[in-house]
Amino acid sequence: MDFVINRNFDKVIVKMEGKLEQEQSDVFVQEIEKHLVPAVREVILDFQLCAFVSSYGVFVLNDLKKKLEETQREMKIINVPEHIKKIFLLLDFLH
């Protein structure tokens, strides 16, 4: 998986490409957490070019969501391919 992280004052925007699998999931979250300065209120994950999310990837995303909520932050997932969207809807990742 490749990803680019940009911080725009109160938002962290992550554009992902490829597969979110166990090997990359922990590094992925660690890199996002490096950008969580106090001003950040929202993390936006752009899944437009994401081909696959493993069960471990889902676990890591759920853990990230909980951590963000504990600090009054929000995780928003956008541009989700149809084959991934069903799982994310079940897990309440999409609004």
Short mmCIF file of N, CA, C and O in Angstrom, two decimals:
data_model
loop_
_atom_site.label_atom_id
_atom_site.label_comp_id
_atom_site.label_asym_id
_atom_site.label_seq_id
_atom_site.Cartn_x
_atom_site.Cartn_y
_atom_site.Cartn_z
N MET A 1 0.84 -1.17 0.00
CA MET A 1 0.00 0.00 0.00
C MET A 1 0.88 1.23 0.00
O MET A 1 1.85 1.31 0.72
N ASP A 2 0.48 2.18 -0.79
CA ASP A 2 1.09 3.49 -0.80
C ASP A 2 0.07 4.48 -0.28
O ASP A 2 -1.13 4.32 -0.50
N PHE A 3 0.54 5.52 0.40
CA PHE A 3 -0.38 6.54 0.88
C PHE A 3 0.36 7.86 1.00
O PHE A 3 1.57 7.90 1.18
N VAL A 4 -0.42 8.92 0.85
CA VAL A 4 0.09 10.28 1.00
C VAL A 4 -0.75 10.95 2.07
O VAL A 4 -1.98 10.88 2.04
N ILE A 5 -0.07 11.59 3.03
CA ILE A 5 -0.77 12.25 4.13
C ILE A 5 -0.51 13.76 4.04
O ILE A 5 0.64 14.18 3.95
N ASN A 6 -1.59 14.52 4.07
CA ASN A 6 -1.50 15.98 4.10
C ASN A 6 -2.29 16.49 5.29
O ASN A 6 -3.36 15.97 5.60
N ARG A 7 -1.73 17.51 5.96
CA ARG A 7 -2.46 18.14 7.05
C ARG A 7 -2.82 19.55 6.63
O ARG A 7 -2.00 20.31 6.18
N ASN A 8 -4.10 19.87 6.79
CA ASN A 8 -4.62 21.18 6.46
C ASN A 8 -5.26 21.74 7.72
O ASN A 8 -6.44 21.54 7.96
N PHE A 9 -4.49 22.37 8.55
CA PHE A 9 -4.86 22.92 9.84
C PHE A 9 -5.60 21.92 10.72
O PHE A 9 -4.98 21.22 11.50
N ASP A 10 -6.93 21.81 10.58
CA ASP A 10 -7.69 20.95 11.50
C ASP A 10 -8.07 19.61 10.88
O ASP A 10 -8.83 18.85 11.46
N LYS A 11 -7.52 19.29 9.69
CA LYS A 11 -7.83 18.03 9.02
C LYS A 11 -6.55 17.33 8.58
O LYS A 11 -5.60 17.97 8.14
N VAL A 12 -6.58 16.02 8.70
CA VAL A 12 -5.53 15.18 8.12
C VAL A 12 -6.20 14.40 7.00
O VAL A 12 -7.21 13.73 7.22
N ILE A 13 -5.66 14.53 5.80
CA ILE A 13 -6.24 13.86 4.64
C ILE A 13 -5.25 12.81 4.15
O ILE A 13 -4.09 13.11 3.89
N VAL A 14 -5.74 11.57 4.05
CA VAL A 14 -4.90 10.44 3.66
C VAL A 14 -5.44 9.84 2.37
O VAL A 14 -6.58 9.38 2.34
N LYS A 15 -4.64 9.87 1.33
CA LYS A 15 -5.02 9.23 0.06
C LYS A 15 -4.28 7.92 -0.02
O LYS A 15 -3.05 7.88 0.07
N MET A 16 -5.03 6.85 -0.18
CA MET A 16 -4.48 5.50 -0.15
C MET A 16 -4.56 4.87 -1.53
O MET A 16 -5.48 5.14 -2.29
N GLU A 17 -3.58 3.98 -1.80
CA GLU A 17 -3.60 3.25 -3.05
C GLU A 17 -3.08 1.83 -2.80
O GLU A 17 -2.08 1.64 -2.11
N GLY A 18 -3.79 0.84 -3.33
CA GLY A 18 -3.35 -0.54 -3.18
C GLY A 18 -4.17 -1.30 -2.15
O GLY A 18 -5.36 -1.09 -2.02
N LYS A 19 -3.49 -2.16 -1.40
CA LYS A 19 -4.15 -3.05 -0.45
C LYS A 19 -3.73 -2.71 0.98
O LYS A 19 -2.54 -2.58 1.26
N LEU A 20 -4.72 -2.59 1.86
CA LEU A 20 -4.46 -2.37 3.28
C LEU A 20 -4.46 -3.73 3.95
O LEU A 20 -5.52 -4.28 4.28
N GLU A 21 -3.27 -4.29 4.11
CA GLU A 21 -3.12 -5.62 4.69
C GLU A 21 -2.31 -5.52 5.98
O GLU A 21 -1.81 -4.46 6.33
N GLN A 22 -2.15 -6.63 6.65
CA GLN A 22 -1.49 -6.64 7.95
C GLN A 22 -0.10 -6.01 7.91
O GLN A 22 0.27 -5.25 8.78
N GLU A 23 0.65 -6.31 6.88
CA GLU A 23 2.03 -5.83 6.80
C GLU A 23 2.12 -4.31 6.81
O GLU A 23 3.08 -3.75 7.33
N GLN A 24 1.14 -3.62 6.25
CA GLN A 24 1.18 -2.16 6.15
C GLN A 24 0.32 -1.45 7.18
O GLN A 24 0.50 -0.25 7.41
N SER A 25 -0.61 -2.13 7.77
CA SER A 25 -1.63 -1.48 8.61
C SER A 25 -1.05 -0.73 9.79
O SER A 25 -1.44 0.42 10.05
N ASP A 26 -0.11 -1.33 10.51
CA ASP A 26 0.44 -0.66 11.68
C ASP A 26 1.24 0.59 11.30
O ASP A 26 1.11 1.64 11.94
N VAL A 27 2.04 0.50 10.25
CA VAL A 27 2.81 1.65 9.79
C VAL A 27 1.87 2.75 9.31
O VAL A 27 2.08 3.93 9.58
N PHE A 28 0.82 2.36 8.63
CA PHE A 28 -0.19 3.29 8.13
C PHE A 28 -0.75 4.12 9.28
O PHE A 28 -0.77 5.35 9.23
N VAL A 29 -1.17 3.48 10.35
CA VAL A 29 -1.75 4.19 11.50
C VAL A 29 -0.69 5.02 12.22
O VAL A 29 -0.95 6.15 12.62
N GLN A 30 0.51 4.49 12.36
CA GLN A 30 1.59 5.25 13.01
C GLN A 30 1.87 6.55 12.27
O GLN A 30 2.09 7.59 12.89
N GLU A 31 1.86 6.48 10.95
CA GLU A 31 2.11 7.69 10.15
C GLU A 31 0.97 8.70 10.32
O GLU A 31 1.22 9.91 10.39
N ILE A 32 -0.25 8.24 10.39
CA ILE A 32 -1.38 9.14 10.64
C ILE A 32 -1.24 9.78 12.01
O ILE A 32 -1.41 10.99 12.16
N GLU A 33 -0.92 8.98 13.01
CA GLU A 33 -0.82 9.49 14.38
C GLU A 33 0.26 10.56 14.51
O GLU A 33 0.13 11.46 15.34
N LYS A 34 1.28 10.53 13.69
CA LYS A 34 2.33 11.56 13.72
C LYS A 34 1.77 12.94 13.36
O LYS A 34 2.34 13.95 13.73
N HIS A 35 0.67 12.96 12.63
CA HIS A 35 0.07 14.22 12.18
C HIS A 35 -1.04 14.72 13.11
O HIS A 35 -1.65 15.75 12.83
N LEU A 36 -1.32 14.03 14.19
CA LEU A 36 -2.43 14.39 15.07
C LEU A 36 -2.01 15.42 16.11
O LEU A 36 -1.98 15.15 17.31
N VAL A 37 -1.72 16.61 15.65
CA VAL A 37 -1.44 17.71 16.56
C VAL A 37 -2.76 18.15 17.19
O VAL A 37 -3.83 17.81 16.69
N PRO A 38 -2.70 18.91 18.28
CA PRO A 38 -3.95 19.29 18.98
C PRO A 38 -5.01 19.96 18.10
O PRO A 38 -6.21 19.79 18.35
N ALA A 39 -4.62 20.70 17.09
CA ALA A 39 -5.59 21.41 16.26
C ALA A 39 -6.40 20.48 15.35
O ALA A 39 -7.48 20.84 14.89
N VAL A 40 -5.92 19.28 15.12
CA VAL A 40 -6.59 18.36 14.19
C VAL A 40 -7.87 17.82 14.83
O VAL A 40 -7.86 17.27 15.92
N ARG A 41 -8.99 17.99 14.11
CA ARG A 41 -10.29 17.52 14.59
C ARG A 41 -10.84 16.38 13.74
O ARG A 41 -11.78 15.71 14.14
N GLU A 42 -10.27 16.18 12.54
CA GLU A 42 -10.84 15.20 11.62
C GLU A 42 -9.74 14.53 10.81
O GLU A 42 -8.81 15.18 10.35
N VAL A 43 -9.90 13.22 10.63
CA VAL A 43 -9.02 12.45 9.76
C VAL A 43 -9.89 11.94 8.62
O VAL A 43 -10.88 11.24 8.85
N ILE A 44 -9.52 12.29 7.40
CA ILE A 44 -10.27 11.88 6.21
C ILE A 44 -9.43 10.85 5.46
O ILE A 44 -8.30 11.14 5.06
N LEU A 45 -10.00 9.67 5.28
CA LEU A 45 -9.33 8.59 4.55
C LEU A 45 -9.98 8.45 3.18
O LEU A 45 -11.17 8.13 3.09
N ASP A 46 -9.22 8.68 2.14
CA ASP A 46 -9.72 8.58 0.77
C ASP A 46 -9.35 7.21 0.22
O ASP A 46 -8.20 6.92 -0.05
N PHE A 47 -10.36 6.36 0.04
CA PHE A 47 -10.17 4.98 -0.39
C PHE A 47 -10.35 4.79 -1.90
O PHE A 47 -10.45 3.66 -2.35
N GLN A 48 -10.39 5.86 -2.66
CA GLN A 48 -10.71 5.76 -4.09
C GLN A 48 -9.82 4.75 -4.82
O GLN A 48 -10.29 3.99 -5.66
N LEU A 49 -8.54 4.69 -4.50
CA LEU A 49 -7.62 3.80 -5.20
C LEU A 49 -7.24 2.57 -4.37
O LEU A 49 -6.27 1.88 -4.67
N CYS A 50 -8.02 2.31 -3.32
CA CYS A 50 -7.77 1.14 -2.48
C CYS A 50 -8.44 -0.08 -3.09
O CYS A 50 -9.63 -0.07 -3.41
N ALA A 51 -7.68 -1.14 -3.27
CA ALA A 51 -8.19 -2.34 -3.93
C ALA A 51 -8.72 -3.39 -2.96
O ALA A 51 -9.58 -4.19 -3.31
N PHE A 52 -8.21 -3.38 -1.71
CA PHE A 52 -8.55 -4.46 -0.79
C PHE A 52 -8.24 -4.01 0.64
O PHE A 52 -7.26 -3.29 0.87
N VAL A 53 -9.05 -4.45 1.59
CA VAL A 53 -8.80 -4.22 3.01
C VAL A 53 -8.93 -5.57 3.70
O VAL A 53 -9.99 -6.19 3.67
N SER A 54 -7.84 -6.03 4.32
CA SER A 54 -7.87 -7.32 5.02
C SER A 54 -8.63 -7.18 6.33
O SER A 54 -8.94 -6.07 6.78
N SER A 55 -8.90 -8.31 6.97
CA SER A 55 -9.59 -8.28 8.27
C SER A 55 -8.74 -7.55 9.30
O SER A 55 -9.26 -6.81 10.14
N TYR A 56 -7.43 -7.71 9.23
CA TYR A 56 -6.55 -6.98 10.14
C TYR A 56 -6.60 -5.48 9.85
O TYR A 56 -6.59 -4.65 10.76
N GLY A 57 -6.67 -5.12 8.56
CA GLY A 57 -6.81 -3.71 8.19
C GLY A 57 -8.09 -3.11 8.76
O GLY A 57 -8.09 -1.98 9.24
N VAL A 58 -9.17 -3.86 8.72
CA VAL A 58 -10.44 -3.41 9.30
C VAL A 58 -10.29 -3.23 10.81
O VAL A 58 -10.75 -2.24 11.38
N PHE A 59 -9.61 -4.18 11.47
CA PHE A 59 -9.36 -4.08 12.91
C PHE A 59 -8.59 -2.80 13.24
O PHE A 59 -8.94 -2.07 14.17
N VAL A 60 -7.55 -2.52 12.47
CA VAL A 60 -6.73 -1.34 12.71
C VAL A 60 -7.53 -0.05 12.47
O VAL A 60 -7.42 0.91 13.23
N LEU A 61 -8.35 -0.04 11.44
CA LEU A 61 -9.20 1.13 11.18
C LEU A 61 -10.20 1.34 12.32
O LEU A 61 -10.44 2.48 12.75
N ASN A 62 -10.77 0.26 12.83
CA ASN A 62 -11.71 0.37 13.95
C ASN A 62 -11.01 0.90 15.19
O ASN A 62 -11.55 1.74 15.91
N ASP A 63 -9.79 0.43 15.43
CA ASP A 63 -9.00 0.89 16.57
C ASP A 63 -8.67 2.38 16.41
O ASP A 63 -8.78 3.15 17.38
N LEU A 64 -8.31 2.79 15.20
CA LEU A 64 -8.03 4.21 14.94
C LEU A 64 -9.28 5.05 15.20
O LEU A 64 -9.20 6.11 15.83
N LYS A 65 -10.41 4.58 14.73
CA LYS A 65 -11.67 5.31 14.93
C LYS A 65 -11.95 5.50 16.42
O LYS A 65 -12.31 6.60 16.86
N LYS A 66 -11.76 4.46 17.21
CA LYS A 66 -12.00 4.56 18.66
C LYS A 66 -11.04 5.55 19.31
O LYS A 66 -11.44 6.36 20.15
N LYS A 67 -9.76 5.49 18.93
CA LYS A 67 -8.77 6.42 19.49
C LYS A 67 -9.13 7.87 19.16
O LYS A 67 -9.00 8.76 20.00
N LEU A 68 -9.57 8.09 17.92
CA LEU A 68 -9.95 9.45 17.53
C LEU A 68 -11.16 9.92 18.31
O LEU A 68 -11.20 11.06 18.78
N GLU A 69 -12.16 9.06 18.47
CA GLU A 69 -13.36 9.44 19.21
C GLU A 69 -13.05 9.74 20.67
O GLU A 69 -13.67 10.63 21.27
N GLU A 70 -12.08 9.03 21.26
CA GLU A 70 -11.70 9.29 22.65
C GLU A 70 -11.12 10.68 22.84
O GLU A 70 -11.16 11.23 23.94
N THR A 71 -10.59 11.25 21.78
CA THR A 71 -10.01 12.59 21.85
C THR A 71 -10.88 13.61 21.09
O THR A 71 -10.38 14.63 20.62
N GLN A 72 -12.18 13.31 20.98
CA GLN A 72 -13.16 14.19 20.33
C GLN A 72 -12.79 14.53 18.89
O GLN A 72 -12.99 15.64 18.42
N ARG A 73 -12.24 13.55 18.21
CA ARG A 73 -11.93 13.70 16.78
C ARG A 73 -12.81 12.76 15.98
O ARG A 73 -13.36 11.82 16.51
N GLU A 74 -12.89 13.03 14.70
CA GLU A 74 -13.75 12.23 13.83
C GLU A 74 -12.94 11.60 12.71
O GLU A 74 -12.00 12.20 12.19
N MET A 75 -13.31 10.37 12.35
CA MET A 75 -12.72 9.71 11.20
C MET A 75 -13.78 9.65 10.12
O MET A 75 -14.90 9.21 10.35
N LYS A 76 -13.43 10.14 8.94
CA LYS A 76 -14.35 10.12 7.82
C LYS A 76 -13.69 9.34 6.69
O LYS A 76 -12.52 9.57 6.37
N ILE A 77 -14.43 8.42 6.10
CA ILE A 77 -13.93 7.63 4.97
C ILE A 77 -14.72 8.03 3.74
O ILE A 77 -15.95 8.04 3.76
N ILE A 78 -13.99 8.36 2.67
CA ILE A 78 -14.65 8.82 1.44
C ILE A 78 -14.20 8.00 0.24
O ILE A 78 -13.19 7.30 0.29
N ASN A 79 -14.97 8.09 -0.84
CA ASN A 79 -14.64 7.47 -2.13
C ASN A 79 -14.35 5.97 -2.01
O ASN A 79 -13.37 5.46 -2.57
N VAL A 80 -15.21 5.28 -1.32
CA VAL A 80 -15.00 3.85 -1.07
C VAL A 80 -15.53 3.03 -2.25
O VAL A 80 -16.69 3.17 -2.63
N PRO A 81 -14.70 2.14 -2.82
CA PRO A 81 -15.17 1.26 -3.89
C PRO A 81 -16.30 0.36 -3.39
O PRO A 81 -16.35 0.00 -2.20
N GLU A 82 -17.20 0.00 -4.27
CA GLU A 82 -18.38 -0.80 -3.91
C GLU A 82 -18.02 -2.10 -3.19
O GLU A 82 -18.70 -2.50 -2.25
N HIS A 83 -16.96 -2.77 -3.61
CA HIS A 83 -16.62 -4.07 -3.01
C HIS A 83 -16.12 -3.94 -1.57
O HIS A 83 -16.10 -4.91 -0.83
N ILE A 84 -15.75 -2.74 -1.16
CA ILE A 84 -15.31 -2.50 0.22
C ILE A 84 -16.43 -1.84 1.02
O ILE A 84 -16.53 -2.02 2.24
N LYS A 85 -17.30 -1.13 0.36
CA LYS A 85 -18.34 -0.33 1.01
C LYS A 85 -19.26 -1.16 1.91
O LYS A 85 -19.63 -0.72 3.00
N LYS A 86 -19.62 -2.37 1.50
CA LYS A 86 -20.54 -3.19 2.29
C LYS A 86 -20.00 -3.45 3.70
O LYS A 86 -20.72 -3.35 4.68
N ILE A 87 -18.74 -3.80 3.78
CA ILE A 87 -18.12 -4.07 5.08
C ILE A 87 -18.07 -2.80 5.92
O ILE A 87 -18.38 -2.81 7.11
N PHE A 88 -17.69 -1.69 5.30
CA PHE A 88 -17.61 -0.43 6.03
C PHE A 88 -18.97 0.03 6.54
O PHE A 88 -19.06 0.61 7.62
N LEU A 89 -20.01 -0.24 5.78
CA LEU A 89 -21.37 0.11 6.25
C LEU A 89 -21.75 -0.71 7.47
O LEU A 89 -22.33 -0.20 8.43
N LEU A 90 -21.43 -2.00 7.45
CA LEU A 90 -21.72 -2.86 8.60
C LEU A 90 -21.00 -2.40 9.86
O LEU A 90 -21.51 -2.55 10.97
N LEU A 91 -19.81 -1.87 9.70
CA LEU A 91 -19.01 -1.43 10.84
C LEU A 91 -19.25 0.03 11.22
O LEU A 91 -18.58 0.57 12.09
N ASP A 92 -20.21 0.66 10.54
CA ASP A 92 -20.54 2.06 10.80
C ASP A 92 -19.36 2.98 10.55
O ASP A 92 -19.17 3.99 11.24
N PHE A 93 -18.54 2.66 9.55
CA PHE A 93 -17.45 3.54 9.15
C PHE A 93 -17.94 4.64 8.23
O PHE A 93 -17.27 5.65 8.07
N LEU A 94 -19.08 4.43 7.60
CA LEU A 94 -19.62 5.39 6.64
C LEU A 94 -20.90 5.98 7.18
O LEU A 94 -21.68 5.29 7.82
N HIS A 95 -21.12 7.24 6.90
CA HIS A 95 -22.33 7.91 7.39
C HIS A 95 -23.23 8.27 6.24
O HIS A 95 -22.84 8.52 5.17
#
